[in-house]
Structures are given as structure tokens and as C-alpha cells.
Coordinates of C-alpha atoms in Angstrom, one line a residue:
X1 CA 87.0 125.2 107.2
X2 CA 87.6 124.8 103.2
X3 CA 90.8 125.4 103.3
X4 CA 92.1 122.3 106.0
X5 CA 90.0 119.9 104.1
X6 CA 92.4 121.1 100.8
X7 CA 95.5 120.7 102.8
X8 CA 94.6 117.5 104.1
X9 CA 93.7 116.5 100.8
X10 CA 97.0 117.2 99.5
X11 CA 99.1 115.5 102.0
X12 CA 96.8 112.7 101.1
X13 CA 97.6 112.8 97.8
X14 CA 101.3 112.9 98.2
X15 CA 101.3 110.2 100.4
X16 CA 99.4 108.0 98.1
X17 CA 101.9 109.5 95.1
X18 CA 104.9 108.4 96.8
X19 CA 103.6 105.2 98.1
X20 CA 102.4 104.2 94.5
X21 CA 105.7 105.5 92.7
X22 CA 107.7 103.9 95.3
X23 CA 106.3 99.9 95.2
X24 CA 107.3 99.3 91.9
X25 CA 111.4 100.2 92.4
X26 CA 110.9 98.3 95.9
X27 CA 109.0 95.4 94.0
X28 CA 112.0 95.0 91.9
X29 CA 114.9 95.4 95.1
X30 CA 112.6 93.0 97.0
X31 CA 113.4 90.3 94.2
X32 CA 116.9 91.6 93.9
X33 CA 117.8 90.6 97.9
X34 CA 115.6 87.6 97.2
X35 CA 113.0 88.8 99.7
X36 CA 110.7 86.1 98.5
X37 CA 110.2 83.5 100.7
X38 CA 109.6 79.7 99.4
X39 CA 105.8 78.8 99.8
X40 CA 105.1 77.6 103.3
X41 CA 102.8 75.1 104.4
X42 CA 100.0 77.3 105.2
X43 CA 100.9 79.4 101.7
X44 CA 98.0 78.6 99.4
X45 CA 99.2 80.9 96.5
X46 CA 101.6 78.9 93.9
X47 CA 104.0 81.5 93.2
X48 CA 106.8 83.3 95.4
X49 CA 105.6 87.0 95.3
X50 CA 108.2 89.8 96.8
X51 CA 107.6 91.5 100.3
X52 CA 108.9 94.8 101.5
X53 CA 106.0 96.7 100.8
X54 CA 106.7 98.5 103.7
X55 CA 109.3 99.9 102.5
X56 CA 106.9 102.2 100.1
X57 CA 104.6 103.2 102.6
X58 CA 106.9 104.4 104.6
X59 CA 108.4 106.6 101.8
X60 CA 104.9 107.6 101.7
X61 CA 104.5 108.4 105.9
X62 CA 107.8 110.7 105.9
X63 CA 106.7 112.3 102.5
X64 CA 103.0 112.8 104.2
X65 CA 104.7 114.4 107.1
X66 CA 107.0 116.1 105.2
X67 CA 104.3 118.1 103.4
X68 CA 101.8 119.0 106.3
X69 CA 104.9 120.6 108.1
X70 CA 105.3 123.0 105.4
X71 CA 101.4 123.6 104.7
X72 CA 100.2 126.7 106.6
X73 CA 96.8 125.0 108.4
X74 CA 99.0 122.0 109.2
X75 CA 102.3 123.0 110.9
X76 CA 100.9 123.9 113.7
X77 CA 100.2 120.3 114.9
X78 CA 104.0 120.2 114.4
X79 CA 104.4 123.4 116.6
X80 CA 102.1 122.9 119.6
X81 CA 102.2 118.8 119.3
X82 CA 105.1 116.2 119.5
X83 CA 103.4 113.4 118.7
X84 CA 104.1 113.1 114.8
X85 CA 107.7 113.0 116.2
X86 CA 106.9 110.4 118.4
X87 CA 104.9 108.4 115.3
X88 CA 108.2 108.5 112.8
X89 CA 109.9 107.4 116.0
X90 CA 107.9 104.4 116.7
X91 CA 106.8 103.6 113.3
X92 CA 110.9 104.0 112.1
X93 CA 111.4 101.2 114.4
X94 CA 108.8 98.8 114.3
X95 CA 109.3 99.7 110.4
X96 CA 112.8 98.7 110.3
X97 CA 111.6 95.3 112.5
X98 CA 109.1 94.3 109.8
X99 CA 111.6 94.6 107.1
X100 CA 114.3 92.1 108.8
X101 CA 111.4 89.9 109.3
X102 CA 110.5 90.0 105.7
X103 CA 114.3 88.8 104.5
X104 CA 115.6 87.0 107.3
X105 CA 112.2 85.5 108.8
X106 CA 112.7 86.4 112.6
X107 CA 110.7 84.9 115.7
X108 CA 107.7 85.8 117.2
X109 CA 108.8 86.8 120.6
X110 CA 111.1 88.4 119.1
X111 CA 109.1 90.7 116.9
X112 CA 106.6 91.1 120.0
X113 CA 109.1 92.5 121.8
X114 CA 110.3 94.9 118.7
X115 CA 106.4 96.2 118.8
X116 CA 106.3 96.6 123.1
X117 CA 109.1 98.7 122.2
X118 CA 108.1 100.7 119.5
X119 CA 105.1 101.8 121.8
X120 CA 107.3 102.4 124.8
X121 CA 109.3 104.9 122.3
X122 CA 106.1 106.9 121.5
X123 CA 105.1 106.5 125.5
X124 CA 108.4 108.9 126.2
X125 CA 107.7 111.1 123.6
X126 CA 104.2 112.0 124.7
X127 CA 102.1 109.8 122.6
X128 CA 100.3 108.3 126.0
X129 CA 96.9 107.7 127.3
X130 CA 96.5 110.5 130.2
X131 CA 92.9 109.7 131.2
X132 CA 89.6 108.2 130.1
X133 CA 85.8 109.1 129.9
X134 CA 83.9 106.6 131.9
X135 CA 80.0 107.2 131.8
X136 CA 78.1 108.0 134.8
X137 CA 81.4 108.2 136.4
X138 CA 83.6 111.1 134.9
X139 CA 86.9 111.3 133.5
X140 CA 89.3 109.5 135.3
X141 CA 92.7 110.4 135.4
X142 CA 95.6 107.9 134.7
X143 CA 98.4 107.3 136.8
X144 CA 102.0 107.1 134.5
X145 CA 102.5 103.1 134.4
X146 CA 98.7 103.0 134.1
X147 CA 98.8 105.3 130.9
X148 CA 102.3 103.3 129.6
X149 CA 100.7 100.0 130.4
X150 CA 96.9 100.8 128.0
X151 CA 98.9 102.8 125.9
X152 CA 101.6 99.5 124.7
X153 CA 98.4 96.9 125.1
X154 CA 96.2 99.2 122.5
X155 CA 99.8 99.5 120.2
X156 CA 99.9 95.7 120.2
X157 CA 96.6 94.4 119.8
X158 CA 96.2 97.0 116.8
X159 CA 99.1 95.8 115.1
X160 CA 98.5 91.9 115.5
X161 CA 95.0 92.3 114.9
X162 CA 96.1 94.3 111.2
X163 CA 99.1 91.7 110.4
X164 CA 96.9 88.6 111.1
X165 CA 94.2 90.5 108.8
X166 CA 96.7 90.3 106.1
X167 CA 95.6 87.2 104.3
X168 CA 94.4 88.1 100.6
X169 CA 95.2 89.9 98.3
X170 CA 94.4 93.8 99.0
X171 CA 92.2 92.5 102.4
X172 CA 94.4 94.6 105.1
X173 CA 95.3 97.8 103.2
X174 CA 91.2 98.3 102.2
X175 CA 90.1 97.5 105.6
X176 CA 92.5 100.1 107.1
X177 CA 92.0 102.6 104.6
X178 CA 88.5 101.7 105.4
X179 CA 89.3 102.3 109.2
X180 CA 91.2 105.2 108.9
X181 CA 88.5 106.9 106.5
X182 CA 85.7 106.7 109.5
X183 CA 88.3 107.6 112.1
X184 CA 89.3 111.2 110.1
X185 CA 85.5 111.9 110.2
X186 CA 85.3 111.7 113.5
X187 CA 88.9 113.3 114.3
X188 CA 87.9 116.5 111.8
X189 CA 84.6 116.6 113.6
X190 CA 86.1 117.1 117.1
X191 CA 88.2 119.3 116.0
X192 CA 86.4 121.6 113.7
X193 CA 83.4 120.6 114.9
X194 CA 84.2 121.5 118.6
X195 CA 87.0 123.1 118.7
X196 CA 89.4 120.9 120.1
X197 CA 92.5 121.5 119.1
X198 CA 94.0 118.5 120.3
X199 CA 92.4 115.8 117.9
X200 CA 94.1 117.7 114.8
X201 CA 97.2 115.3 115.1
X202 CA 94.8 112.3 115.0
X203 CA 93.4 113.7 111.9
X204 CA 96.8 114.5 110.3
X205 CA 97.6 110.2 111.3
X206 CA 94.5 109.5 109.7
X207 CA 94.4 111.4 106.4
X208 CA 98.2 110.1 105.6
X209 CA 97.1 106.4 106.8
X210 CA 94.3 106.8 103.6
X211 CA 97.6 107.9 101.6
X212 CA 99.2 104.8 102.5
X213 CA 96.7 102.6 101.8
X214 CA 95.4 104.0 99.1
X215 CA 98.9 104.2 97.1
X216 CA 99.9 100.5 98.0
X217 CA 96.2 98.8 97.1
X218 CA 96.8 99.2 92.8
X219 CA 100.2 97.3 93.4
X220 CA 98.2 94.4 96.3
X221 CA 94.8 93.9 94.2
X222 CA 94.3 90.2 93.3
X223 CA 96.6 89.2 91.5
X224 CA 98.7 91.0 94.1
X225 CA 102.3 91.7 92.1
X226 CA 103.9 92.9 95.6
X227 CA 103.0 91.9 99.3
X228 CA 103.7 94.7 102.1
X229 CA 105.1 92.0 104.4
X230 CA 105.4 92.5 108.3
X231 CA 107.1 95.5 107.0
X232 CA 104.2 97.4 106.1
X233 CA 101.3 95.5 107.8
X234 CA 102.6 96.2 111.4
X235 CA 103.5 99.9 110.4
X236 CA 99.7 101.1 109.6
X237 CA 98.5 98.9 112.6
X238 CA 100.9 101.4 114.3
X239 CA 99.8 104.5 112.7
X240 CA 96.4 103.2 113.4
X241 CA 96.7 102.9 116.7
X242 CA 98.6 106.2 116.8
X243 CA 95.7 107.9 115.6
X244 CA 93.3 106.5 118.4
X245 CA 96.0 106.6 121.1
X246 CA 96.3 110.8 120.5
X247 CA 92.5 111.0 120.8
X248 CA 91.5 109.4 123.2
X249 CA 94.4 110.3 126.2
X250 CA 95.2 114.2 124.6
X251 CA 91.6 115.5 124.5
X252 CA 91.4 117.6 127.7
X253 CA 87.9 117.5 129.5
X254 CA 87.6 120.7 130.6
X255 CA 87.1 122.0 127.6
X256 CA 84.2 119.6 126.7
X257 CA 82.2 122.0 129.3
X258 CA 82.8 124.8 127.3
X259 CA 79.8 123.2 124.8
X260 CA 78.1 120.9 127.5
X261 CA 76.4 122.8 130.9
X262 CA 76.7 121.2 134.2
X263 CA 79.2 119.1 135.8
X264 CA 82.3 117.0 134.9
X265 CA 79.9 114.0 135.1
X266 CA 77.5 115.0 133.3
X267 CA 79.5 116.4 130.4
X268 CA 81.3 113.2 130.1
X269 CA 78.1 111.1 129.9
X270 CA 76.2 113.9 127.9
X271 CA 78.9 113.6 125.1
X272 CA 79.8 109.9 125.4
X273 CA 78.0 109.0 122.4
X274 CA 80.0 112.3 120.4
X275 CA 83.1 111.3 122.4
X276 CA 83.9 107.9 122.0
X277 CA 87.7 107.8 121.0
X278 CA 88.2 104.7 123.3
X279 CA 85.3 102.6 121.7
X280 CA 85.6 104.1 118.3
X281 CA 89.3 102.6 117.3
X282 CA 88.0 99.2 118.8
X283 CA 85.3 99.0 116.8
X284 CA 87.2 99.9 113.6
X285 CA 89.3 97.1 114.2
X286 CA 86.3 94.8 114.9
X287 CA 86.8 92.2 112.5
X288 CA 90.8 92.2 112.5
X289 CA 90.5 92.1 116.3
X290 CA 87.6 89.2 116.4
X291 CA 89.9 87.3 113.6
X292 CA 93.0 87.5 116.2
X293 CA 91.0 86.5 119.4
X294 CA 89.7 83.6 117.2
X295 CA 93.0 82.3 116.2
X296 CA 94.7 82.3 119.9
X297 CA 91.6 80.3 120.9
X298 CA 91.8 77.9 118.6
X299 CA 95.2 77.3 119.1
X300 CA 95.5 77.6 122.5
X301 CA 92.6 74.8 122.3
X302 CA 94.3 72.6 119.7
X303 CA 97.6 72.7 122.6
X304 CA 99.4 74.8 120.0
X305 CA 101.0 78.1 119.9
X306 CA 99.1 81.3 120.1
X307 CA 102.0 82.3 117.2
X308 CA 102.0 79.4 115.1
X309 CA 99.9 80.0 111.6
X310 CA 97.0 78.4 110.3
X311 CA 94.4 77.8 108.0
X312 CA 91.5 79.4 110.2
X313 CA 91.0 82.6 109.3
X314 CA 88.1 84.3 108.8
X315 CA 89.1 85.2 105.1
X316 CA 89.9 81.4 104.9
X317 CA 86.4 80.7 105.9
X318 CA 84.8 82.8 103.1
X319 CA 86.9 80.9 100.9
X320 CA 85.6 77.3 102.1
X321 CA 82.4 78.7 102.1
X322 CA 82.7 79.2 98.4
X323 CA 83.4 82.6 97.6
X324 CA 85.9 83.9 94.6
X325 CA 89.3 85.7 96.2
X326 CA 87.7 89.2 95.6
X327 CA 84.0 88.5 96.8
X328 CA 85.8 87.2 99.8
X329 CA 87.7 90.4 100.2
X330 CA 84.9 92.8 99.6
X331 CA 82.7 91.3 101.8
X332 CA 85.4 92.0 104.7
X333 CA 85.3 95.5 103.3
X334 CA 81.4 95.7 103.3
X335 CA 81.7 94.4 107.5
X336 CA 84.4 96.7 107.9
X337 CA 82.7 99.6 106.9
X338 CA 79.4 98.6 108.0
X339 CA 80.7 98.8 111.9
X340 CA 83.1 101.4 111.6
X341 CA 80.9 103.7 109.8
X342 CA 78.2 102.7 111.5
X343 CA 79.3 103.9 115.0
X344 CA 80.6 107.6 113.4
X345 CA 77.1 107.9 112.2
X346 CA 75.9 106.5 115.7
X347 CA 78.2 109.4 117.2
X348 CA 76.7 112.4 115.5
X349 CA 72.9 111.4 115.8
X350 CA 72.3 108.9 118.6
X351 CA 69.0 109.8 119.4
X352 CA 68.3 109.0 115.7
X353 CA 66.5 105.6 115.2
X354 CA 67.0 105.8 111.5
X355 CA 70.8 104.9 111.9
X356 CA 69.9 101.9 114.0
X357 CA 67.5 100.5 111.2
X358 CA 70.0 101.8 108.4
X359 CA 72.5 99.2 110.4
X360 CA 70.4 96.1 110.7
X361 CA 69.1 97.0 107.4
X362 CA 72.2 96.7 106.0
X363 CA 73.5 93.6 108.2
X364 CA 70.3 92.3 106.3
X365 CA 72.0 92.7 103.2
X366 CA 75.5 91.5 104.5
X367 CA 74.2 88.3 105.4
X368 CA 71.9 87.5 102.4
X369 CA 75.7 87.9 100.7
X370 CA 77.4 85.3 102.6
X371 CA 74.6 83.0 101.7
X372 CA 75.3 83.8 98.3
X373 CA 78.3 82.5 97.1
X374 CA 78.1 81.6 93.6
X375 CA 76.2 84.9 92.6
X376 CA 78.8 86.7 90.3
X377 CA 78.6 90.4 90.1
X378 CA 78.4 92.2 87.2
X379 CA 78.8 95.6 85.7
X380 CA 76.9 97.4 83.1
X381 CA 77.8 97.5 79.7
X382 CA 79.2 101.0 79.8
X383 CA 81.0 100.5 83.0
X384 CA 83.4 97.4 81.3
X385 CA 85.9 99.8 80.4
X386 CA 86.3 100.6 84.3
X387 CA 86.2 97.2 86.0
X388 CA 88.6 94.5 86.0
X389 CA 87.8 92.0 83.4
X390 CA 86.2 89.3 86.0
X391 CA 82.9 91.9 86.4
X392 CA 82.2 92.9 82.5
X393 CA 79.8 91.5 80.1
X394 CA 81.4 90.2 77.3
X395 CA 79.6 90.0 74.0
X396 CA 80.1 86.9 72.2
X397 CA 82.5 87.2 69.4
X398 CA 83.4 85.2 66.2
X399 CA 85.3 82.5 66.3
X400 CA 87.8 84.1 63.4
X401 CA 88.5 87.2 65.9
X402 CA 90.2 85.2 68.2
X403 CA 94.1 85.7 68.3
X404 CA 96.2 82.9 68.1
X405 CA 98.3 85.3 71.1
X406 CA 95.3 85.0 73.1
X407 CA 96.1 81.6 74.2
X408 CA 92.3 80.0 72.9
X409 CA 92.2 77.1 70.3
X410 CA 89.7 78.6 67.1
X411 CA 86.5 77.2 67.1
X412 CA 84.8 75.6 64.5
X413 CA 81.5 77.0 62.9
X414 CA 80.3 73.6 62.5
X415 CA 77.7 72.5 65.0
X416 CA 79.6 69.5 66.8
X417 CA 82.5 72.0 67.5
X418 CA 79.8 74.7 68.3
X419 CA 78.3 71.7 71.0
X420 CA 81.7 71.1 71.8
X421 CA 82.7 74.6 73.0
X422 CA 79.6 74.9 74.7
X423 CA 80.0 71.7 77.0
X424 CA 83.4 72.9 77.6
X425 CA 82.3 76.5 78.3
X426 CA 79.5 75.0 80.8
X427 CA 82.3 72.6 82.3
X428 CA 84.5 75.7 83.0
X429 CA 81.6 77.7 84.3
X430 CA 80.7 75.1 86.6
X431 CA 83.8 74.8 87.6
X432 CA 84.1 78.6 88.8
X433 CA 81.4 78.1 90.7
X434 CA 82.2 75.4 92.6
X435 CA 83.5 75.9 96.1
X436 CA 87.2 75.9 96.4
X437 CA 89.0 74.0 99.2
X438 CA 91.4 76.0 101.1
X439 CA 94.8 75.4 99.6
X440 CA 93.9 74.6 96.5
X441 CA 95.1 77.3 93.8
X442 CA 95.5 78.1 90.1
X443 CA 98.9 78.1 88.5
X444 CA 97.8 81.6 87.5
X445 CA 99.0 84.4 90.5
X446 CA 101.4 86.7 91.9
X447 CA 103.9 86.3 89.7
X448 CA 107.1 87.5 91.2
X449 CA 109.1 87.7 88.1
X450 CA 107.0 88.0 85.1
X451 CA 104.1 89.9 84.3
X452 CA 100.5 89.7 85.9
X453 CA 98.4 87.8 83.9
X454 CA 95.2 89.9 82.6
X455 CA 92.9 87.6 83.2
X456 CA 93.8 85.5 86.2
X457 CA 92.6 82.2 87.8
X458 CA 89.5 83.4 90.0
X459 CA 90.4 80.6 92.4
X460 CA 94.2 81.8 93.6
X461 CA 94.1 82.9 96.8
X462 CA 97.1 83.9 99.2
X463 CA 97.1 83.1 102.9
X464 CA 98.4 84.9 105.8
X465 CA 101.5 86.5 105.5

């Protein structure tokens, strides 16, 4: 069992390798084709920033791929399986949709139709729901266009649900790396757990999705040098859904009997809390899917387009509420992981009360933090040299060791200048902490040219993208 873990690891790794070395050369082509589109009305950050993010994490899918076919414990999902064929297929072309979108700005229906397709490509290739586990009833098999038809609805909502996600700095890649983390749990379980060979390409999708991710965030963090675009936030919604698309319609019943007794039936409700592949991927995208339902609603209510872009996000909400751009985001990560983790651990021990109370215990804590805005996290003293500068205690320093680089006027040692600096320092604390109006922003952010600067206005945000 070691040894899969290792190679898993390494494709990983590569992935992530090749998606990090990749963003910066793409950063600067990005700016090159002038992929950097004028801020929009509902564009809240102050600065053009490059797209085409994409574009490295899909360097980093075919190099993922690459690898596992060559590693000993991996090749044979390549072997017995076509479905990682069927995911470069699909993800190729909704990959190659994002990036026009990114340059040339293309319409909705349009790029809805690019994504129905994209699922239909996989549907040919094998990458289809064949049948479902319904408890108390049994598994019930799936005619073709009923398995087509779930297969491109689960493929669409996934990949809305991740691009209208996209709205801060860093929020979608961490809450898909988030996603996908809980989903290879529960893939590896099944299939070393069990047995069951079938959930190994879902684990394969899942541990390269973490590459992804994982390689792109560095590059995306507030101040976010490099967006992925449509380009790259429609291509892990489809690797995403890939992943819960394999399990959940490629896992054959019968051989759930070989670890439950008794019938059909009573395997399939026996083991619906351990096999949940239907239920799992929905709750995983939980808060991108809530977020998408939300906007149509309140457009369709508002008698406008379920396509056209607002300010209403839930990410946008945090921000009215007064929460800093990276509070904002890890609170979305905390929910995110909260649910998705939640219902793995829910999986393995449902007869276990203890999860149920770790849960609400630690909604408990999830809602005392959105109550909280102005509290400011910090780190301990010998943790500074690992945290971005916003979360370290800084001692107070001389007024002759300031730099005149560093952009701060030298303060006096005399005691009106000492009052002087303190009012202002209070003024500026205060003005941190006040809540910050969506669409209001710093002139410090993405810069799409120049460097980032090292310690940036708390305040920028970015919007949907």
C-alpha cells in the first residue's frame, strides 16, 4: 500500500512543478498578447492583472498524466481504463475554449455550449454515469441518454459552480485543492480499502487536481500576480467533475457483495454511508454550488440574465461584512473543508456520534468567525519568518533604522512628532479595520507589469473573473 501513496505523491509533485514553473513564462506571454482585459464594471481590483493561467495548469495535467503512465502502480489505470484519455480529451477542449475567452472575451451561450460539448466528448469515450445506488431501493441501472444526460448536467454545474467561485485572489484554486484533497481520501479508500479497482482513475484525477492547484496558488495569493481566467477555472471544474463522474457510474455493484452479505438491496443501503460517490462530489462543491444557485436567483428576480455578472457573491458578502481579502478567503476554505471533510469522515464512521459533534462543534467556531471581522490574526514570534508580513508581530523599531527606500517619512524623537506618529498610526489602524464597501480598492494590487508590492493594501480585492 506504501508504495501507490509514493507514486501518487510523485505525480503530484510533478504536476505542481510544472504548473509553478510554467505561470511565470505564461504570466509574461499573457501580457505579451495583451490578455489583460480593461477593468469592467463589476472589477473591483485597480490594476489590469494577466489571465491564461490555464495555460500552466494544463502543462501541469498532461505532465501529471505523463508520469503516472510510466510509473509501475499507475499504468495500469491507463491499461484497463480509458477514461484519462477521455479527461485530456474533454479537458483539451473546454481548455482551449477558456483560453479564447480569456483574449477575445466570447459569449455565454457560447462558452455553455463549448462545456455541453466537452462532456459529450468524455460521454463517447466511456467517462459516463452507468447506474446509481439508491437506498432502500438498489442500484439502478441507467439507460444511455439517461447516463449522457446526468453525466453533461454534473460536467456543467461543476464547472459553473468553480468559475463563478473564482472571485478573490487564491479563493477557487484552495477550495478545489480543498475538494479534491477529501475526494482522493475517499477514492484511495475504495480502492485500497475495498478493493475496487475501478475508483483508481478517480484517484489518479484527484491527486493531479492537488498538483494543479497547488502549483498555481504561490502565483494567485493576494496580491494575485497572474489570474487562471476561464482558461484554467473551467478546466479543474472539469477534472473535478471527472473525478466524481468515474466513481460514481464505473464502480460495479456486484462486487460490493463480495464485503457486504445479503442482497443487492441490502448491500447498497448497508454501504450507502461508505459509498456515497453521488453525494460526496456535491457536497464538495457545496459552497461553489450554493454561490451559483444564489446568483441565478437573484438575477432571474432582478429580470436580468442568469449570465450577466454582479456584485453578489458570497465572497462579496464577506467583504461588506467587513472582512480583509484573505480573512475572506480563508473563511471559504475553513466551510469548504468543514463540509467536504466532514462527510469523508461521516463515510468511514457513521455510526460514530463524535464526528457529528466534531461538525457542529466546529460550525460553532465558523460562525463566531464571521461575527468577527475586525479580529486580525496573528502569528508567533518565531513563526514571522514563515507568514506573509500582514500576520507577524513587528517589534517597534527606531526611528533612525528606517530607510529612506522604504517609502516612510523619519520620525522625530521629539514628543509632538512622537504624538504625531501615534495619531497617525491609530488613524491608519482604524482605518484597516473599518469595513470596506464592495468596490472600493487600494491603488496597491495585481500589478500586471511591475513587481508585487511586499506589503500590499489589505483592502484590494478582485471580483469575479
Amino acid at each position: 500500500m506504501g508504495q501507490p501513496v509514493r507514486d501518487y505523491l510523485l505525480t503530484l509533485c510533478v504536476t505542481a512543478a510544472v504548473t509553478y514553473l510554467l505561470t511565470g513564462p505564461v504570466r509574461k506571454f499573457a501580457i505579451a498578447i495583451g490578455a489583460m482585459p480593461a477593468i469592467r464594471a463589476r472589477d473591483v481590483h485597480r490594476e489590469p492583472t494577466p489571465r491564461l493561467g490555464g495555460i500552466a495548469m494544463f502543462g501541469g495535467l498532461c505532465a501529471g498524466l505523463i508520469v503516472a503512465d510510466h510509473l509501475f502502480n499507475l499504468k495500469g489505470v491507463f491499461e484497463l481504463s480509458n477514461e484519462p484519455r477521455a479527461l485530456l480529451s474533454g479537458a483539451a477542449l473546454i481548455w482551449l475554449i477558456g483560453v479564447l475567452d480569456d483574449k477575445f472575451e466570447i459569449d455565454a451561450l457560447i462558452k455553455l455550449g463549448g462545456q455541453m460539448i466537452a462532456a459529450a466528448v468524455m460521454v463517447i469515450q466511456g467517462l459516463t454515469i452507468l447506474w446509481l445506488p439508491i437506498p432502500g431501493v438498489g442500484t439502478v441501472a441507467l439507460t444511455q441518454w439517461q447516463g449522457t444526460l446526468l453525466t453533461v448536467a454534473l460536467v456543467v454545474i461543476t464547472i459553473n459552480a468553480v468559475n463563478f467561485v473564482d472571485g478573490l485572489d487564491g479563493l477557487a484554486a484552495g477550495m478545489v485543492c480543498i475538494a479534491s484533497a477529501a475526494f482522493f481520501l475517499y477514492a484511495y479508500r475504495l480502492w485500497m480499502g475495498y478493493g475496487i479497482e475501478a475508483a483508481a482513475p478517480a484517484t489518479l484525477f484527484a491527486a493531479i487536481l492537488m498538483g494543479m492547484c497547488l502549483g498555481f496558488l504561490p502565483h494567485n495569493m493576494h496580491p494575485a500576480r497572474i489570474f487562471m481566467g476561464d482558461s484554467g477555472s473551467m478546466l479543474i471544474g472539469l477534472v473535478l467533475a471527472a473525478g466524481a463522474i468515474s466513481i460514481t457510474g464505473q464502480v460495479d455493484p456486484d462486487n460490493l457483495k463480495i464485503f457486504f452479505e445479503g442482497s443487492e438491496r441490502g448491500a447498497t443501503h448497508a454501504m450507502f454511508p461508505v459509498f456515497i460517490p453521488l453525494v460526496l462530489p456535491l457536497t464538495i462543491i457545496a459552497i461553489p454550488a450554493a454561490d451559483l444557485i444564489l446568483a441565478i436567483v437573484r438575477r432571474t428576480w432582478n429580470g436580468q440574465s442568469p449570465f450577466a455578472a454582479d456584485r453578489g457573491h458570497l465572497h462579496h458578502r464577506l467583504l461588506e461584512v467587513g472582512h480583509s481579502h484573505s480573512r475572506a478567503v480563508l473563511i471559504m476554505y475553513f466551510w469548504s473543508a468543514l463540509i467536504a471533510f466532514g462527510t469523508v469522515g461521516y463515510s468511514v464512521h457513521s455510526a460514530s456520534m463524535w464526528i457529528v459533534f466534531l461538525i457542529v462543534a466546529a460550525s460553532a467556531v465558523g460562525l463566531v468567525l464571521l461575527l468577527m471581522p475586525r479580529f486580525t490574526p496573528r502569528a508567533p514570534h518565531w513563526a514571522n519568518r514563515f507568514v506573509p508580513p500582514r500576520y507577524r508581530h513587528s517589534a517597534p523599531e527606531p526611528a533612525s533604522s528606517l530607510s529612506p527606500s522604504s517609502g516612510e517619512k523619519p520620525v522625530s524623537v521629539a514628543s509632538g512628532a512622537q504624538q504625531g506618529a501615534g495619531d497617525a498610526q491609530m488613524g491608519n489602524q482604524a482605518a484597516d479595520r473599518a469595513p470596506v464597501a464592495v468596490g472600493v480598492s487600494g491603488v496597491n494590487g495585481a500589478t500586471a507589469i511591475g513587481a508585487r508590492s511586499r506589503f500590499p493594501d489589505r483592502r484590494s480585492v478582485d471580483s469575479s473573473r
